Short mmCIF file of C-alpha atoms and ligand atoms in Angstrom, two decimals:
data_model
loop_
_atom_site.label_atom_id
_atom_site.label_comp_id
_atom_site.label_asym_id
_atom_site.label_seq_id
_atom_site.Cartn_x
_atom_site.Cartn_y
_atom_site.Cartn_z
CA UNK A 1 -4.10 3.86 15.24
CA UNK A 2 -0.45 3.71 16.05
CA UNK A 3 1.90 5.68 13.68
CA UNK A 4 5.18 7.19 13.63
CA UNK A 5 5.72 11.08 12.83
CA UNK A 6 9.14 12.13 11.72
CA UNK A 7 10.93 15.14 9.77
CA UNK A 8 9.44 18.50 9.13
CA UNK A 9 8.24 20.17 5.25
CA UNK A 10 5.40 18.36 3.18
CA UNK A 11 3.52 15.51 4.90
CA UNK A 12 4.18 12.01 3.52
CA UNK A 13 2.05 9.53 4.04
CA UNK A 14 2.87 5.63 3.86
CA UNK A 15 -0.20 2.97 4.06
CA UNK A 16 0.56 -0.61 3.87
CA UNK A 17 -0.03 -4.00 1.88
CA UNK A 18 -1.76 -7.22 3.37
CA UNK A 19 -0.69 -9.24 5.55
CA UNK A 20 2.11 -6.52 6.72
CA UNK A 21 2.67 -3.46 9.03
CA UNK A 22 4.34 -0.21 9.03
CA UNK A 23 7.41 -2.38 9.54
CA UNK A 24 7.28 -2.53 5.45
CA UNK A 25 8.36 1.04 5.11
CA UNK A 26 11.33 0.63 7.39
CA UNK A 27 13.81 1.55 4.88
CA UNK A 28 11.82 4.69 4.05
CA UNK A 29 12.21 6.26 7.38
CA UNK A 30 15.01 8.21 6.09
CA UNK A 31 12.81 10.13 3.95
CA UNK A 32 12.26 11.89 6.96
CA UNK A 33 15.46 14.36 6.38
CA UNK A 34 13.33 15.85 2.96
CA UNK A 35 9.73 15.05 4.35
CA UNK A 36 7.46 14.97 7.03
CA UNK A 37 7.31 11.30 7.22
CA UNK A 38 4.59 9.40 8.48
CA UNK A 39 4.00 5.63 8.61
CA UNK A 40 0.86 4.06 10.53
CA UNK A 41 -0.45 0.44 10.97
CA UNK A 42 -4.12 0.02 9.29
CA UNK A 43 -6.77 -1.27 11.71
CA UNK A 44 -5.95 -4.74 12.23
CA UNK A 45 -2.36 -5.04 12.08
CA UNK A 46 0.85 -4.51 13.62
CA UNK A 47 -1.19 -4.88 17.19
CA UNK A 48 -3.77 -2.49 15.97
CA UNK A 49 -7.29 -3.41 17.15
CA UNK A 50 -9.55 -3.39 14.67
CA UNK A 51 -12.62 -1.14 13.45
CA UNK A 52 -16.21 -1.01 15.20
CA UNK A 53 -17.69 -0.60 11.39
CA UNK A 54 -17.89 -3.23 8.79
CA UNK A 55 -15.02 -3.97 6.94
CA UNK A 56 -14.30 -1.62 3.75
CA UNK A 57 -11.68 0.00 1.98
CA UNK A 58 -13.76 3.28 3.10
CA UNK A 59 -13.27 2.81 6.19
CA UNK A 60 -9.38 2.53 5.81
CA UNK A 61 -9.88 5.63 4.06
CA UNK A 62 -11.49 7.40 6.54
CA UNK A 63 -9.44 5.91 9.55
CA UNK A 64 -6.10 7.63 7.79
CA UNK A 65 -8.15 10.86 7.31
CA UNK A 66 -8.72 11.12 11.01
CA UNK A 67 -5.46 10.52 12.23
CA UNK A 68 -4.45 13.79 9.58
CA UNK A 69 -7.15 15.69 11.17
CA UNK A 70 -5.71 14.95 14.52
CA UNK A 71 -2.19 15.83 13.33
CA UNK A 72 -3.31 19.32 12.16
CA UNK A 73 -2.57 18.06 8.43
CA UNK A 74 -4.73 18.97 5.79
CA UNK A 75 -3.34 18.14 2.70
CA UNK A 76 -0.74 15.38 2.34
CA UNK A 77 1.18 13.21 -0.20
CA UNK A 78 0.49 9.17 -0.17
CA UNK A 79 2.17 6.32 -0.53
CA UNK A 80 0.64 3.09 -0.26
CA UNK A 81 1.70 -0.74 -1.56
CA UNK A 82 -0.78 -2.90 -3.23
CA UNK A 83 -3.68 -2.91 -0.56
CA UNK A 84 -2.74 0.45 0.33
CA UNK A 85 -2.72 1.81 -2.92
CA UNK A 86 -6.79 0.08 -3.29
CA UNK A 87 -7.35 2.64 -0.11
CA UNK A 88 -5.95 5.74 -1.86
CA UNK A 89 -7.76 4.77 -4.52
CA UNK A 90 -11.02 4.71 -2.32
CA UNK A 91 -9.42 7.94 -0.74
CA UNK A 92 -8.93 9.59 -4.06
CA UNK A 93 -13.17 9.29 -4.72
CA UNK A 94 -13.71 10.39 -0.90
CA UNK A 95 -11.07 13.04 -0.19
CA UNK A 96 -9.38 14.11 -3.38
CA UNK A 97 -8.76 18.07 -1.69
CA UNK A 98 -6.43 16.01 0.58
CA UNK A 99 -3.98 15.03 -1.76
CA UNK A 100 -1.67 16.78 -3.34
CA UNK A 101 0.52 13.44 -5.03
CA UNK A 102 0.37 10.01 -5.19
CA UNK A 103 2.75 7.52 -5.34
CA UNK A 104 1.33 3.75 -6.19
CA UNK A 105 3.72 0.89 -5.42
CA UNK A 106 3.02 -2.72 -6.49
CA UNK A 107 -0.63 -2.27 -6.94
CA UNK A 108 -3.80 -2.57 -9.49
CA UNK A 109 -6.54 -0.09 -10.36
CA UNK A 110 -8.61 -3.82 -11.20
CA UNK A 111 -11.52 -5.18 -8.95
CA UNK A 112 -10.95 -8.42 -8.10
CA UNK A 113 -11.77 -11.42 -10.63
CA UNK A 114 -14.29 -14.07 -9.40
CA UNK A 115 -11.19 -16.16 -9.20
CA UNK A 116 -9.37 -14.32 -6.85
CA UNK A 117 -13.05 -13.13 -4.73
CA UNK A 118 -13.23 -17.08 -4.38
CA UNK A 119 -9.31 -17.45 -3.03
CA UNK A 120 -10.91 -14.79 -0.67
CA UNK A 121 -13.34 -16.68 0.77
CA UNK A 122 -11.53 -19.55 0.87
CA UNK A 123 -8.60 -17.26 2.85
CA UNK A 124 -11.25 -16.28 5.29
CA UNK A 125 -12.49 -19.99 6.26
CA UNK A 126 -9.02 -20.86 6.48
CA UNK A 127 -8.80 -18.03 9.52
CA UNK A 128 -11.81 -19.01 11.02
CA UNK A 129 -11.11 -22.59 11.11
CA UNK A 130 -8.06 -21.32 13.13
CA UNK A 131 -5.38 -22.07 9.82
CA UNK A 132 -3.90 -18.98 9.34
CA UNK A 133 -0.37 -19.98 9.35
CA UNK A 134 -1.18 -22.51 6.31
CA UNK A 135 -3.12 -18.79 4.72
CA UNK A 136 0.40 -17.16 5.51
CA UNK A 137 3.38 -19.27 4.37
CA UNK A 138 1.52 -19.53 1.20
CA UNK A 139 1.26 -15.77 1.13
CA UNK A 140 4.44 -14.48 2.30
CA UNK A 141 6.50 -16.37 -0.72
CA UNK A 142 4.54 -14.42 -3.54
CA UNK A 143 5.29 -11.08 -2.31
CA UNK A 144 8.91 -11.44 -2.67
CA UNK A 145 11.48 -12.00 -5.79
CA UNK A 146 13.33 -15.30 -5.77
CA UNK A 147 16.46 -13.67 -5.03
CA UNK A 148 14.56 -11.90 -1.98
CA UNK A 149 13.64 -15.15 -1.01
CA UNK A 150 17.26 -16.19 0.12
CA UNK A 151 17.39 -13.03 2.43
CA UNK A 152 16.76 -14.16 5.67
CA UNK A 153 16.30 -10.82 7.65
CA UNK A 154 13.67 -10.04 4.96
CA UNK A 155 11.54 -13.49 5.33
CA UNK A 156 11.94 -12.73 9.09
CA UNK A 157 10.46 -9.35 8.73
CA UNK A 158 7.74 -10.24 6.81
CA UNK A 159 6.54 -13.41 9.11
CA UNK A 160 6.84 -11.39 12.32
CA UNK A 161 4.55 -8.59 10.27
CA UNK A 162 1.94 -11.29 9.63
CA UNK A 163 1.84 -12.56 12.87
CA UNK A 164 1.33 -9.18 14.43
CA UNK A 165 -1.91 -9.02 12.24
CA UNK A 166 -5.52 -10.02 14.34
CA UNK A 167 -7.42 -13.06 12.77
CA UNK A 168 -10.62 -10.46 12.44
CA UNK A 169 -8.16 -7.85 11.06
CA UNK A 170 -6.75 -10.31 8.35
CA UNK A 171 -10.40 -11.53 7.57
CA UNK A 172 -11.83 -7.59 7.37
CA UNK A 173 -9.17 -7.04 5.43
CA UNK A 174 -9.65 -9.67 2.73
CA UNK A 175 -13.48 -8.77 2.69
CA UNK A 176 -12.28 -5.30 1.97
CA UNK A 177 -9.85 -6.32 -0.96
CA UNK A 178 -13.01 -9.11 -1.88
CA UNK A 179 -15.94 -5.83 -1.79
CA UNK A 180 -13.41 -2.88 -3.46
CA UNK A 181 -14.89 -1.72 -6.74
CA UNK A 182 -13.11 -0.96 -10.01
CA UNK A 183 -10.70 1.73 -10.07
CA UNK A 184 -10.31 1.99 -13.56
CA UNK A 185 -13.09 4.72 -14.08
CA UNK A 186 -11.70 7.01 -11.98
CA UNK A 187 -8.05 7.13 -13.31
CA UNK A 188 -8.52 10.40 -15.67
CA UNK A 189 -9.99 12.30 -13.23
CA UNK A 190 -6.70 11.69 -10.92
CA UNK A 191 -5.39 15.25 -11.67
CA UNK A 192 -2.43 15.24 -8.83
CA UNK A 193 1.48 14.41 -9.51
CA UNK A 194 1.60 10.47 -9.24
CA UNK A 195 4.66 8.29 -9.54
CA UNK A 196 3.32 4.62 -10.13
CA UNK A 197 6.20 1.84 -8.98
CA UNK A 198 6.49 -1.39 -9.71
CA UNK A 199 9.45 -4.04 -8.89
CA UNK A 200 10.44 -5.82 -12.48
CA UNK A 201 9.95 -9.53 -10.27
CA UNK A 202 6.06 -8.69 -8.85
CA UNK A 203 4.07 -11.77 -10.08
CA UNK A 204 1.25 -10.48 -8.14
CA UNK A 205 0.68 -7.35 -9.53
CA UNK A 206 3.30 -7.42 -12.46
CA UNK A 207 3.89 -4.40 -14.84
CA UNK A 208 0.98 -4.87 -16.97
CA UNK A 209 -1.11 -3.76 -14.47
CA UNK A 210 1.60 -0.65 -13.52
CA UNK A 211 0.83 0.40 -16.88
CA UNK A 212 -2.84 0.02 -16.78
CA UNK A 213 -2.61 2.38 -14.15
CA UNK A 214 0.01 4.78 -15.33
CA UNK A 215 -1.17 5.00 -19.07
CA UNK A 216 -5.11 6.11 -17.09
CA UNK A 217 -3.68 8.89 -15.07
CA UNK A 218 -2.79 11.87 -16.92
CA UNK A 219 0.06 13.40 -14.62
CA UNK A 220 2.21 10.39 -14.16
CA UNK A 221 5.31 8.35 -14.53
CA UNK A 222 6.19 4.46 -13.99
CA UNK A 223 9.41 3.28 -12.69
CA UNK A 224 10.41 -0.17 -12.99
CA UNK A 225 12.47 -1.02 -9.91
CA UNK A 226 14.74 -3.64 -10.70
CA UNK A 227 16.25 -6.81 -8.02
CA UNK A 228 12.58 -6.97 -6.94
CA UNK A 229 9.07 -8.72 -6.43
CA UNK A 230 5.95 -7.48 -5.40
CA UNK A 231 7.79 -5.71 -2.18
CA UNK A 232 9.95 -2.96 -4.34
CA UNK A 233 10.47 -0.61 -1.29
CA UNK A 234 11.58 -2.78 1.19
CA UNK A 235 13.39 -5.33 -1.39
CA UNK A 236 15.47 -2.95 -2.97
CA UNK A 237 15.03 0.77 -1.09
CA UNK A 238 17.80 2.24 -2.64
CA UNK A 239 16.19 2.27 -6.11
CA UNK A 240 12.88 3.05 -4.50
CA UNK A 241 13.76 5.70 -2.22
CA UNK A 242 16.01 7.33 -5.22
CA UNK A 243 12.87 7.28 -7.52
CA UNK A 244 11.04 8.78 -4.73
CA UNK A 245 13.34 11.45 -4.49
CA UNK A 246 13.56 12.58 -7.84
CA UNK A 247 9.92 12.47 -8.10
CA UNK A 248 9.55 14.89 -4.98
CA UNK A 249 10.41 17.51 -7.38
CA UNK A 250 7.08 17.71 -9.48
CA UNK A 251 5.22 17.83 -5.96
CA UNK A 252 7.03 19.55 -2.89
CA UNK A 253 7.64 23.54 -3.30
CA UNK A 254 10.56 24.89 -2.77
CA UNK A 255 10.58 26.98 -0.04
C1 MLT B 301 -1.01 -6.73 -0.75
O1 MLT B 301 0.21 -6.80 -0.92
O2 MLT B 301 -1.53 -5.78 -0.16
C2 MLT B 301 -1.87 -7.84 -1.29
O3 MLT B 301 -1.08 -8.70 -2.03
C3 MLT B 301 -2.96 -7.32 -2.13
C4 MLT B 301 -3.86 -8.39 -2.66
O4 MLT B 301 -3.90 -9.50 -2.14
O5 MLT B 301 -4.60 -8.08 -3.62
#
């Protein structure tokens, strides 16, 4: 897996949402002057080839785990957006001496309903009946704010991120998100610092579902970010990086 490794001080890991790439976190690469940043594309996406298991959100989890181990890094604080915050979930049950915070940005603790297994499926024929452009533009739009929406650099971004994913890496994926169990369950037992984040415009995983998440995990605190949809960090960094920043303070040591 291809990932970038910047800054020095307390490893900070950043995992991706579907259909995207590392390319998300862009404007978090200045983290890297309070952090040891690092950003890496999931199997499947931003030219990454793919796993040789079946697709799973434990496999994600275990794919991040061994890039750590090859980095030397044995504990680390995550970061992931939506579909990366359903793998630090899955690396939360797996690999909970690993991490030492948690931040969880534009995502839901919730399995998925039979509606939304169904829309799936249907995304998955759509690939394999070579229509993944049609499976895209109707994706891209929902993960940004209307306002968002009129920012061309930002549409731009995200289509070139989509297009960089593999057919078989967007279908795993969905079977991943389609498979993942509940998360609910296990939100008392997260015991580490963990800032949940959602943008005030996500209509995909809106703050009801922030809460849900924030109200089951006993160390944590939500921040709204505002001028933003389901893409808070890369629609409106300054308030996400800030919020970041200040919660750095109830995980990092000073030295
Ligand atoms: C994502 O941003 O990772 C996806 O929207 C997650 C999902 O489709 O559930």
């Amino acid at each position: 897996m291809a990932y970038l490794d910047a800054g020095t001080g307390q490893p900070l890991v950043f995992i991706h949402g579907f259909p995207l790439s590392s390319a998300m976190w862009n404007h978090q690469k200045d983290l890297a002057t309070q952090f040891r940043v690092i950003m890496l594309d999931l199997p499947g996406f931003g030219g990454e080839p793919t796993l040789p298991e079946p697709p799973s959100m434990a496999s994600f989890a275990s794919s991040i785990i061994r890039i750590l181990d090859g980095l030397g890094i044995d504990k680390a604080a995550f970061c992931g957006l939506s579909m990366g915050g359903y793998i630090l979930f899955e690396m939360w049950r797996r690999f909970p001496e690993r991490i030492t915070a948690l931040i969880l940005s534009d995502t839901r603790a919730e399995a998925d309903t039979l509606e939304v297994k169904s829309n799936r499926q249907a995304g998955i024929q759509k690939i394999k009946q070579g229509k993944r452009e049609e499976l895209l533009s109707s994706y891209l739009p929902q993960l940004l704010a209307p306002e968002s929406l009129k920012r061309p650099e930002v549409v731009e971004l995200l289509r070139a991120m989509g297009q960089q994913a593999s057919d078989i890496g967007l279908i795993h994926a969905l079977q991943a998100m389609h498979d993942r169990p509940d998360s609910r369950e296990i939100l008392p037992s997260i015991k580490v610092p963990t800032l949940v984040v959602v943008g005030t415009e996500d209509s995909l995983t809106p703050l009801p579902q922030a809460q849900i998440i924030q109200q089951g995990i006993p160390h944590s605190h939500l921040v709204e970010i505002p001028h933003a949809g389901h893409l808070s960090p890369l629609e409106n960094p300054e308030s996400f990086n800030a919020a970041l920043l200040n919660f750095r303070f109830y995980f990092v040591r000073p030295d």
